[in-house]
Short mmCIF file of N, CA and C in Angstrom, two decimals:
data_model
loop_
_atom_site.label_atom_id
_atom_site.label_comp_id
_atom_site.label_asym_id
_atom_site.label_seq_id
_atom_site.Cartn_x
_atom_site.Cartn_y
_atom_site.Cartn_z
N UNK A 3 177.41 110.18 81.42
CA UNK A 3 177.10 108.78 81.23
C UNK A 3 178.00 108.22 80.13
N UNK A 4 177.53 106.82 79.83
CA UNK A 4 178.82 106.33 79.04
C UNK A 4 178.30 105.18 78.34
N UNK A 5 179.27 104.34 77.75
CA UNK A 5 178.85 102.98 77.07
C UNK A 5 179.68 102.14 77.27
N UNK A 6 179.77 100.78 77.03
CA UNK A 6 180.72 99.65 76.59
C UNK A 6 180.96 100.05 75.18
N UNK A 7 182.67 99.81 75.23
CA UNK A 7 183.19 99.27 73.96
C UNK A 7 183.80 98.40 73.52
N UNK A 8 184.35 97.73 72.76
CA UNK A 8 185.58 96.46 72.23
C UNK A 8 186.90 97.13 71.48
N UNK A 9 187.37 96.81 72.01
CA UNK A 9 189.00 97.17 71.34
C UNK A 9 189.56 95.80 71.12
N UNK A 10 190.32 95.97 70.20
CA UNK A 10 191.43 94.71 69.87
C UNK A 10 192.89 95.13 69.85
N UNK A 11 194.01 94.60 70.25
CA UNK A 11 195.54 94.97 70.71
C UNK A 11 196.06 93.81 69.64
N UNK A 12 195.95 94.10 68.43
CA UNK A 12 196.47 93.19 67.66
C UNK A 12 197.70 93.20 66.88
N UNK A 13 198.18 91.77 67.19
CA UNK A 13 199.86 91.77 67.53
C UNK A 13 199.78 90.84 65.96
N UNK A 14 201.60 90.63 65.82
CA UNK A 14 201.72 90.03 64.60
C UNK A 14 201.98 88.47 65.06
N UNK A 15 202.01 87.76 63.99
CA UNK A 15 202.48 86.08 65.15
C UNK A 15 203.96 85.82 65.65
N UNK A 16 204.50 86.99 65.47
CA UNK A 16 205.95 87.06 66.76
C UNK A 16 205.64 87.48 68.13
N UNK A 17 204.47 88.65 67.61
CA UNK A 17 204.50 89.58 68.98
C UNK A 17 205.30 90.62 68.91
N UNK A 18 205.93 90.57 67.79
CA UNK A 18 207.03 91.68 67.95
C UNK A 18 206.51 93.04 67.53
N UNK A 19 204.88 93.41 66.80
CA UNK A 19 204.63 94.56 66.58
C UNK A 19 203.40 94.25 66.96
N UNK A 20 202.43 95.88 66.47
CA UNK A 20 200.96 95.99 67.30
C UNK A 20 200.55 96.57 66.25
N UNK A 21 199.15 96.30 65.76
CA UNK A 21 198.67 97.07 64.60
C UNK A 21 197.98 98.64 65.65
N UNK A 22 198.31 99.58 64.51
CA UNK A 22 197.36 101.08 65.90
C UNK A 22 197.06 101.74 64.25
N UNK A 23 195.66 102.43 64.51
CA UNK A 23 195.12 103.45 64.16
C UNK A 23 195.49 104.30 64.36
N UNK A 24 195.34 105.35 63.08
CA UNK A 24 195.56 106.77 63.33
C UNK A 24 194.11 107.51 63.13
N UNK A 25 193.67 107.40 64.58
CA UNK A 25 191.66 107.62 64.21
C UNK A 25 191.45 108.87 63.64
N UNK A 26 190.24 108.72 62.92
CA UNK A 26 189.76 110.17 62.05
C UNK A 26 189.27 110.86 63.06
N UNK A 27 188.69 110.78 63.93
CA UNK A 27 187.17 111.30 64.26
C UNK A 27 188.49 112.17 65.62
N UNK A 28 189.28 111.35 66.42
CA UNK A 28 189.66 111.12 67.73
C UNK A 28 191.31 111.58 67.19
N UNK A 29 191.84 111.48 65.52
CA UNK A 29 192.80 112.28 65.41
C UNK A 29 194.31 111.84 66.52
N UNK A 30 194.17 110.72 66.40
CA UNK A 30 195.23 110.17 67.70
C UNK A 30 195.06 108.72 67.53
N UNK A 31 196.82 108.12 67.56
CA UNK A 31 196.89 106.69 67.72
C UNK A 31 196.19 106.29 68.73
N UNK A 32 195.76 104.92 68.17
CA UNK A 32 194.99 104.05 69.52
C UNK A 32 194.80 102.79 68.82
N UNK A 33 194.41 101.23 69.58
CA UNK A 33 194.14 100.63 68.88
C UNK A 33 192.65 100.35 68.22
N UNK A 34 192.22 99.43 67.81
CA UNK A 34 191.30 99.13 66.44
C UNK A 34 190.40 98.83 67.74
N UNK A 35 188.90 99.06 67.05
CA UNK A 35 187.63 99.20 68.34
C UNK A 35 186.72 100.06 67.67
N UNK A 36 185.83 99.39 68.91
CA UNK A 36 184.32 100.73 68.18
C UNK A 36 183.64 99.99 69.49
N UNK A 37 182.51 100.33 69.14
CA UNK A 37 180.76 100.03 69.62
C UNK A 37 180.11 98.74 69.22
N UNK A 38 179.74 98.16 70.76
CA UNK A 38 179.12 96.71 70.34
C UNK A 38 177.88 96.79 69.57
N UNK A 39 177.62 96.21 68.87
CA UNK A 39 176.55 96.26 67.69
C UNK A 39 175.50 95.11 68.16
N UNK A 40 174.29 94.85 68.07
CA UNK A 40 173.02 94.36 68.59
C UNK A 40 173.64 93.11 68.14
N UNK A 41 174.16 92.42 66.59
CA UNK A 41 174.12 91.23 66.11
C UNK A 41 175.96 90.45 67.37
N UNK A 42 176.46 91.38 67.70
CA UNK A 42 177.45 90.73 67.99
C UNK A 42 177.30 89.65 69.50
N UNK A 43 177.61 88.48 69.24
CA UNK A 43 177.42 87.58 70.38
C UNK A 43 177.80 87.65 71.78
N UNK A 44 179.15 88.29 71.78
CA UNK A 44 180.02 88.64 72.94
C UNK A 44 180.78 90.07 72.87
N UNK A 45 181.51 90.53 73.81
CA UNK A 45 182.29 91.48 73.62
C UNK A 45 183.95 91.40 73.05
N UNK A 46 184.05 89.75 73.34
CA UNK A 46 185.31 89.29 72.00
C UNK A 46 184.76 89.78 70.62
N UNK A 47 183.80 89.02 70.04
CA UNK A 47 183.18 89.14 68.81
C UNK A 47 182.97 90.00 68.28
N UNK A 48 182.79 91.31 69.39
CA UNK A 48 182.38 92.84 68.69
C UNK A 48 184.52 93.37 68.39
N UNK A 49 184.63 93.07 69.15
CA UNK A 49 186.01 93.31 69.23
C UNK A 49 186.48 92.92 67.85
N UNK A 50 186.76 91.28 67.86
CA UNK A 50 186.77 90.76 66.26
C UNK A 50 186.42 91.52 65.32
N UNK A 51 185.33 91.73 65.28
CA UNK A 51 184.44 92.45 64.19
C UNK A 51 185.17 93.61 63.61
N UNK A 52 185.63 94.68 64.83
CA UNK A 52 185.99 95.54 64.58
C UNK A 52 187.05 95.70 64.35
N UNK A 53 187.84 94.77 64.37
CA UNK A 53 189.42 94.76 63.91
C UNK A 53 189.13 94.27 62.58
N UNK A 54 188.67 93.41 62.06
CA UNK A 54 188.17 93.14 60.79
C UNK A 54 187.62 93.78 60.02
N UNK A 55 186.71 95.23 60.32
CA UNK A 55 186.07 95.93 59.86
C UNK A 55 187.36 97.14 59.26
N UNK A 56 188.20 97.77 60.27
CA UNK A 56 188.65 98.51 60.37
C UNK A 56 189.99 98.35 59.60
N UNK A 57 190.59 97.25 59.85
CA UNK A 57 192.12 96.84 59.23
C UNK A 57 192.13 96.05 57.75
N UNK A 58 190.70 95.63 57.47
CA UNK A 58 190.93 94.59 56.74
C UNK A 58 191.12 93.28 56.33
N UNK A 59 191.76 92.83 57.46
CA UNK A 59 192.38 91.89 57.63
C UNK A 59 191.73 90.65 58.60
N UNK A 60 191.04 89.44 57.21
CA UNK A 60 190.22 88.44 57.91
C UNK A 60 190.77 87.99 58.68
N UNK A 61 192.38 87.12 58.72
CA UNK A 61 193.17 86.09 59.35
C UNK A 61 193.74 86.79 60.88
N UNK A 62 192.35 86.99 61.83
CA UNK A 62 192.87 87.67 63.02
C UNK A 62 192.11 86.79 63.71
N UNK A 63 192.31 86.22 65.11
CA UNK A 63 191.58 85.22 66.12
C UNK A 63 192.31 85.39 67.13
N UNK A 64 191.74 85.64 68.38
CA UNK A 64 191.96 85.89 69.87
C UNK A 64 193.58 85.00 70.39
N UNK A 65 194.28 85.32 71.28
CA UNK A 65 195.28 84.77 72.07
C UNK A 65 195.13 84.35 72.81
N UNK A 66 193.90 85.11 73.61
CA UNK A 66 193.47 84.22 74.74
C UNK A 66 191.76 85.10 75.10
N UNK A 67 191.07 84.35 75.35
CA UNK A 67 189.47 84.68 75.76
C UNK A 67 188.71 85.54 76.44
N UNK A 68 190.00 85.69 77.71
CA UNK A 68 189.69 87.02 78.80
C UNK A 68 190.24 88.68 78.11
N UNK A 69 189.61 89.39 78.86
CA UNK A 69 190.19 90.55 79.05
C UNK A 69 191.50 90.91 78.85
N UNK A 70 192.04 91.59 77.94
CA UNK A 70 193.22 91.91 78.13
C UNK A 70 193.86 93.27 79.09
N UNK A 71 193.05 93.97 78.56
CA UNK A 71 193.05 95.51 79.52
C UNK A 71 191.82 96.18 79.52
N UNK A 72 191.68 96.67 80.28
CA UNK A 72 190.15 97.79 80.66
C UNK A 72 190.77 98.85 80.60
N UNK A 73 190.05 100.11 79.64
CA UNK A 73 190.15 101.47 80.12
C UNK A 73 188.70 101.83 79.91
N UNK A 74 188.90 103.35 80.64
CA UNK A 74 187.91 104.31 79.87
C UNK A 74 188.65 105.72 79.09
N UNK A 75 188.16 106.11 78.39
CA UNK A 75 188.10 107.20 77.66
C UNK A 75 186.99 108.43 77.83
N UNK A 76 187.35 109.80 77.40
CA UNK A 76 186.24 110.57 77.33
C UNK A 76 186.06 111.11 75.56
N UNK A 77 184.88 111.20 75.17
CA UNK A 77 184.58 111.33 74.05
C UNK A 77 184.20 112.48 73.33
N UNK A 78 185.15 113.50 73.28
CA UNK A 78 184.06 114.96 72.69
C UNK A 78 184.22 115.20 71.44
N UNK A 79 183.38 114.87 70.77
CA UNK A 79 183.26 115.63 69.72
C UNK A 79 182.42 115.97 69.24
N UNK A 80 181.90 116.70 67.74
CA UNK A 80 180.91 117.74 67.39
C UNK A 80 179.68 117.33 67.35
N UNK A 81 179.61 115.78 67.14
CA UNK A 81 178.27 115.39 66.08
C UNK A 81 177.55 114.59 67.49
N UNK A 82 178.35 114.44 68.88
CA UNK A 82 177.53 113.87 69.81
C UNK A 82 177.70 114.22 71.16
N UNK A 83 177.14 114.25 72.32
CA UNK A 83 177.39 115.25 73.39
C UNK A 83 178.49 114.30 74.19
N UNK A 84 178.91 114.84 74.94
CA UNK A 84 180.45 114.30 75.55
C UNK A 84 179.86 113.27 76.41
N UNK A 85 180.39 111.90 76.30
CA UNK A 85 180.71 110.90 77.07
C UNK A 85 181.98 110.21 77.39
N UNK A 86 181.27 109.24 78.08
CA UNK A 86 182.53 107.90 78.60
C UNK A 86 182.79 106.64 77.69
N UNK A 87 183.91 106.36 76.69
CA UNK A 87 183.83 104.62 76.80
C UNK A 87 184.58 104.24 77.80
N UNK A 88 183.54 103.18 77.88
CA UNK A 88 184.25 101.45 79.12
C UNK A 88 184.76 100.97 78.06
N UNK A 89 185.96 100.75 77.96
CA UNK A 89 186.79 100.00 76.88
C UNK A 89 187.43 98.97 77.36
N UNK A 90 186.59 97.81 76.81
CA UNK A 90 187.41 96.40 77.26
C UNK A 90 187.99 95.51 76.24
N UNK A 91 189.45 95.59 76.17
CA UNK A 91 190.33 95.26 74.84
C UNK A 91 190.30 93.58 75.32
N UNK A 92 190.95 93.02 74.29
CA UNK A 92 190.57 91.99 73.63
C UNK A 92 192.24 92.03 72.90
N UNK A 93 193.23 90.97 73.30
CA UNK A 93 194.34 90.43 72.52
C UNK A 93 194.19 89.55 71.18
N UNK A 94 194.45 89.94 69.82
CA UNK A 94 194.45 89.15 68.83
C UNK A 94 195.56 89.07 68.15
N UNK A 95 195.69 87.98 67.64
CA UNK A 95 196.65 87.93 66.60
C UNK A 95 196.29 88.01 65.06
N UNK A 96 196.78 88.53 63.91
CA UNK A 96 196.82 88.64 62.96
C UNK A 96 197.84 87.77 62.16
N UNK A 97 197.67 87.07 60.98
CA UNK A 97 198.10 86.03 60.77
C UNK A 97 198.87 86.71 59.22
N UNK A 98 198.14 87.52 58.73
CA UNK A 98 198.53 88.08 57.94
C UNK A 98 198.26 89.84 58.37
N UNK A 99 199.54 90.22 57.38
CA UNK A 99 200.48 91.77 57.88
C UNK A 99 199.96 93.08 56.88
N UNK A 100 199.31 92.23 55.91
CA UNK A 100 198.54 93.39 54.75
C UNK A 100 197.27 94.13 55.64
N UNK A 101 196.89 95.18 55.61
CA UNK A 101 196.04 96.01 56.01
C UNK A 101 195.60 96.68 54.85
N UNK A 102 194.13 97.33 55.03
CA UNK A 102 193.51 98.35 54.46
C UNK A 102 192.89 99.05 55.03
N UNK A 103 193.52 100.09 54.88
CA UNK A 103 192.80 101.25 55.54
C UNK A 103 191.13 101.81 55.38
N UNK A 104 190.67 101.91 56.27
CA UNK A 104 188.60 102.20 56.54
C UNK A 104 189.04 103.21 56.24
N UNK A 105 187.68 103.87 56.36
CA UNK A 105 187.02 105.78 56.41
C UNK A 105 187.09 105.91 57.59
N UNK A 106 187.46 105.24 58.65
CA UNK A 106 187.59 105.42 60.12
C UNK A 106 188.81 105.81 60.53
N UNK A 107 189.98 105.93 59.76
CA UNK A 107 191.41 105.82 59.80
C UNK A 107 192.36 107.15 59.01
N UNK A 108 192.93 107.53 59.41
CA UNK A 108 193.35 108.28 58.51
C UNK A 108 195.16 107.11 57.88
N UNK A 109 195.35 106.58 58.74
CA UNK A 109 196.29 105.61 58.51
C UNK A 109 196.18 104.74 59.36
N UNK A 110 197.10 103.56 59.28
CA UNK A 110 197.17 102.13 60.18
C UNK A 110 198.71 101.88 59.84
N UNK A 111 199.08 101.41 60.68
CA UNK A 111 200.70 100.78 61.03
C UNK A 111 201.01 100.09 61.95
N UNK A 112 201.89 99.11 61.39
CA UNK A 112 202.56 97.43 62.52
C UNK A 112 203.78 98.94 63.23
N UNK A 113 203.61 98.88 64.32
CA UNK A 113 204.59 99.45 65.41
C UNK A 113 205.64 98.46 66.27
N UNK A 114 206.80 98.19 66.14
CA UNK A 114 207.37 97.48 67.04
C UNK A 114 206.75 98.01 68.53
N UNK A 115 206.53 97.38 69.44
CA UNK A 115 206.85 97.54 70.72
C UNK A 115 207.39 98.64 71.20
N UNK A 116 208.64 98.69 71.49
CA UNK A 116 209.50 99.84 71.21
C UNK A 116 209.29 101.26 70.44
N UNK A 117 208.78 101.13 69.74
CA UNK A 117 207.68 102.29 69.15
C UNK A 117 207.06 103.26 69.59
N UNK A 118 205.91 102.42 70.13
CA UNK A 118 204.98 102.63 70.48
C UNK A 118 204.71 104.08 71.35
N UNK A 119 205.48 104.35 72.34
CA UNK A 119 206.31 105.22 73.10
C UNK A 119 206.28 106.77 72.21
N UNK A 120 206.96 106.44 71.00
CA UNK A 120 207.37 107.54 70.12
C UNK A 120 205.85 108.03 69.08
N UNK A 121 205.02 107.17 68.86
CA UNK A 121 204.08 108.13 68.33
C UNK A 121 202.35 108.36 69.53
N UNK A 122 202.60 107.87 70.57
CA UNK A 122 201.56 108.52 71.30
C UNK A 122 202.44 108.58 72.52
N UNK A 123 201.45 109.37 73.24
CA UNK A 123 202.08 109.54 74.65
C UNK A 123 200.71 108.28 75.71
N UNK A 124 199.77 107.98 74.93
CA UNK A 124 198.59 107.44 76.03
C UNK A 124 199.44 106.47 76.94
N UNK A 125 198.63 106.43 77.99
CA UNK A 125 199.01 106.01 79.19
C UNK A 125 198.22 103.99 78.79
N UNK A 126 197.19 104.07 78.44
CA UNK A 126 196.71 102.50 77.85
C UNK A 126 197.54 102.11 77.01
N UNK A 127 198.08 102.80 75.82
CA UNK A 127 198.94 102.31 74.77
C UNK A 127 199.81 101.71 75.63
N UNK A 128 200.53 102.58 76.27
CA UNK A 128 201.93 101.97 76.64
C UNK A 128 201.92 100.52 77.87
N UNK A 129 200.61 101.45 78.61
CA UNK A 129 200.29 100.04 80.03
C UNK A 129 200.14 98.54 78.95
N UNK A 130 199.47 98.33 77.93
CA UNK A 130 199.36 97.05 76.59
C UNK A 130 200.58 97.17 76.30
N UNK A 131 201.52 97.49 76.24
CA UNK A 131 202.66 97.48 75.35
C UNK A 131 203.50 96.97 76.43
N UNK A 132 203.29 97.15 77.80
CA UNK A 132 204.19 96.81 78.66
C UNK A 132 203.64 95.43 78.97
N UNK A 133 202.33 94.75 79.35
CA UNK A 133 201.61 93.51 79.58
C UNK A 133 201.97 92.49 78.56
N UNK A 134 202.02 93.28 77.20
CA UNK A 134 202.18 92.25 75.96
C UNK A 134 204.11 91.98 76.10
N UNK A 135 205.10 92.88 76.01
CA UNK A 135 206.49 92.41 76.66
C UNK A 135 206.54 91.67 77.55
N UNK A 136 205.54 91.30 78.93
CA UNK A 136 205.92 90.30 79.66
C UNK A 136 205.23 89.51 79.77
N UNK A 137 204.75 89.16 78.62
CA UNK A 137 203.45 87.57 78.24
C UNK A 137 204.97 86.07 77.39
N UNK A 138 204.52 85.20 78.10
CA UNK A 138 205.05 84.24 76.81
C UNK A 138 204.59 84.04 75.96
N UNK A 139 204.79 83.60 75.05
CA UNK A 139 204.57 83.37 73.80
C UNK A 139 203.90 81.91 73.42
N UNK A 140 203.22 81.32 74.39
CA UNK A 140 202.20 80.26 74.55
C UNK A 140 200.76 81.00 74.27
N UNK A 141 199.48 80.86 73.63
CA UNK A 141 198.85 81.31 73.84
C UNK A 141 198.10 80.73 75.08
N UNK A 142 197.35 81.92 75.83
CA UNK A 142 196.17 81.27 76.83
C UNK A 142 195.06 80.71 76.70
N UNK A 143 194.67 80.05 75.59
CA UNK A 143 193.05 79.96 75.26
C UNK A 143 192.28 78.92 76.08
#
């Protein structure tokens, strides 16, 4: 069995980089996300939340409203029995480039595009990395 989650794919206001986690728990780049929480209104908002929670960084607000990408994931580790996230990301922009690193992180880093490639191999990283190269630079809202 499994859950919903929120991810955020948060870009700089060029577009030219992507903020990614280096997760503690999961030990592997990915982007910023967690678990929708009871108070959050939508699955943007949990998304929000958690890019805000995680990076630091207040001056972040959506590109556009829909869906950016769907995955799932499988989840094993010690402290809970193996599941599924439904991971439905969420495009933001970050307005400002300062970060602070959570207890959730072992690091965080702006990745060019081009990057991205070189410190994970995931197949979602790169499918976002390829959607966000062929977006204009209008937002959709």
């Amino acid at each position: 069995m499994g859950h919903l989650t929120a991810s955020a794919w948060v870009v700089n206001a060029t577009r030219s980089h992507v903020l990614l986690t280096h997760h503690r728990k999961l030990n592997r780049w990915l982007q910023v996300g967690g678990h929708v929480e009871e108070g959050d209104g939508s699955l943007l908002e949990a998304a929000l939340r958690e890019a805000r929670e995680e990076c630091g960084i207040q001056a972040i607000a959506p590109l556009q409203t829909t869906i950016f990408d769907i995955g799932h994931h499988p989840i094993n580790t010690a402290k809970e029995p193996p599941h599924l996230h439904y991971d439905l990301r969420f495009l933001l922009v970050a307005q400002d480039m300062e970060f602070a690193v959570s207890e959730e992180s072992y690091a965080l880093g702006w990745f060019a595009l081009d990057e991205v490639h070189t410190i994970s191999d995931s197949a979602a990283l790169h499918r976002m990395t390829r959607k966000l190269a062929g977006q204009s630079l209008s937002p959709s809202l």
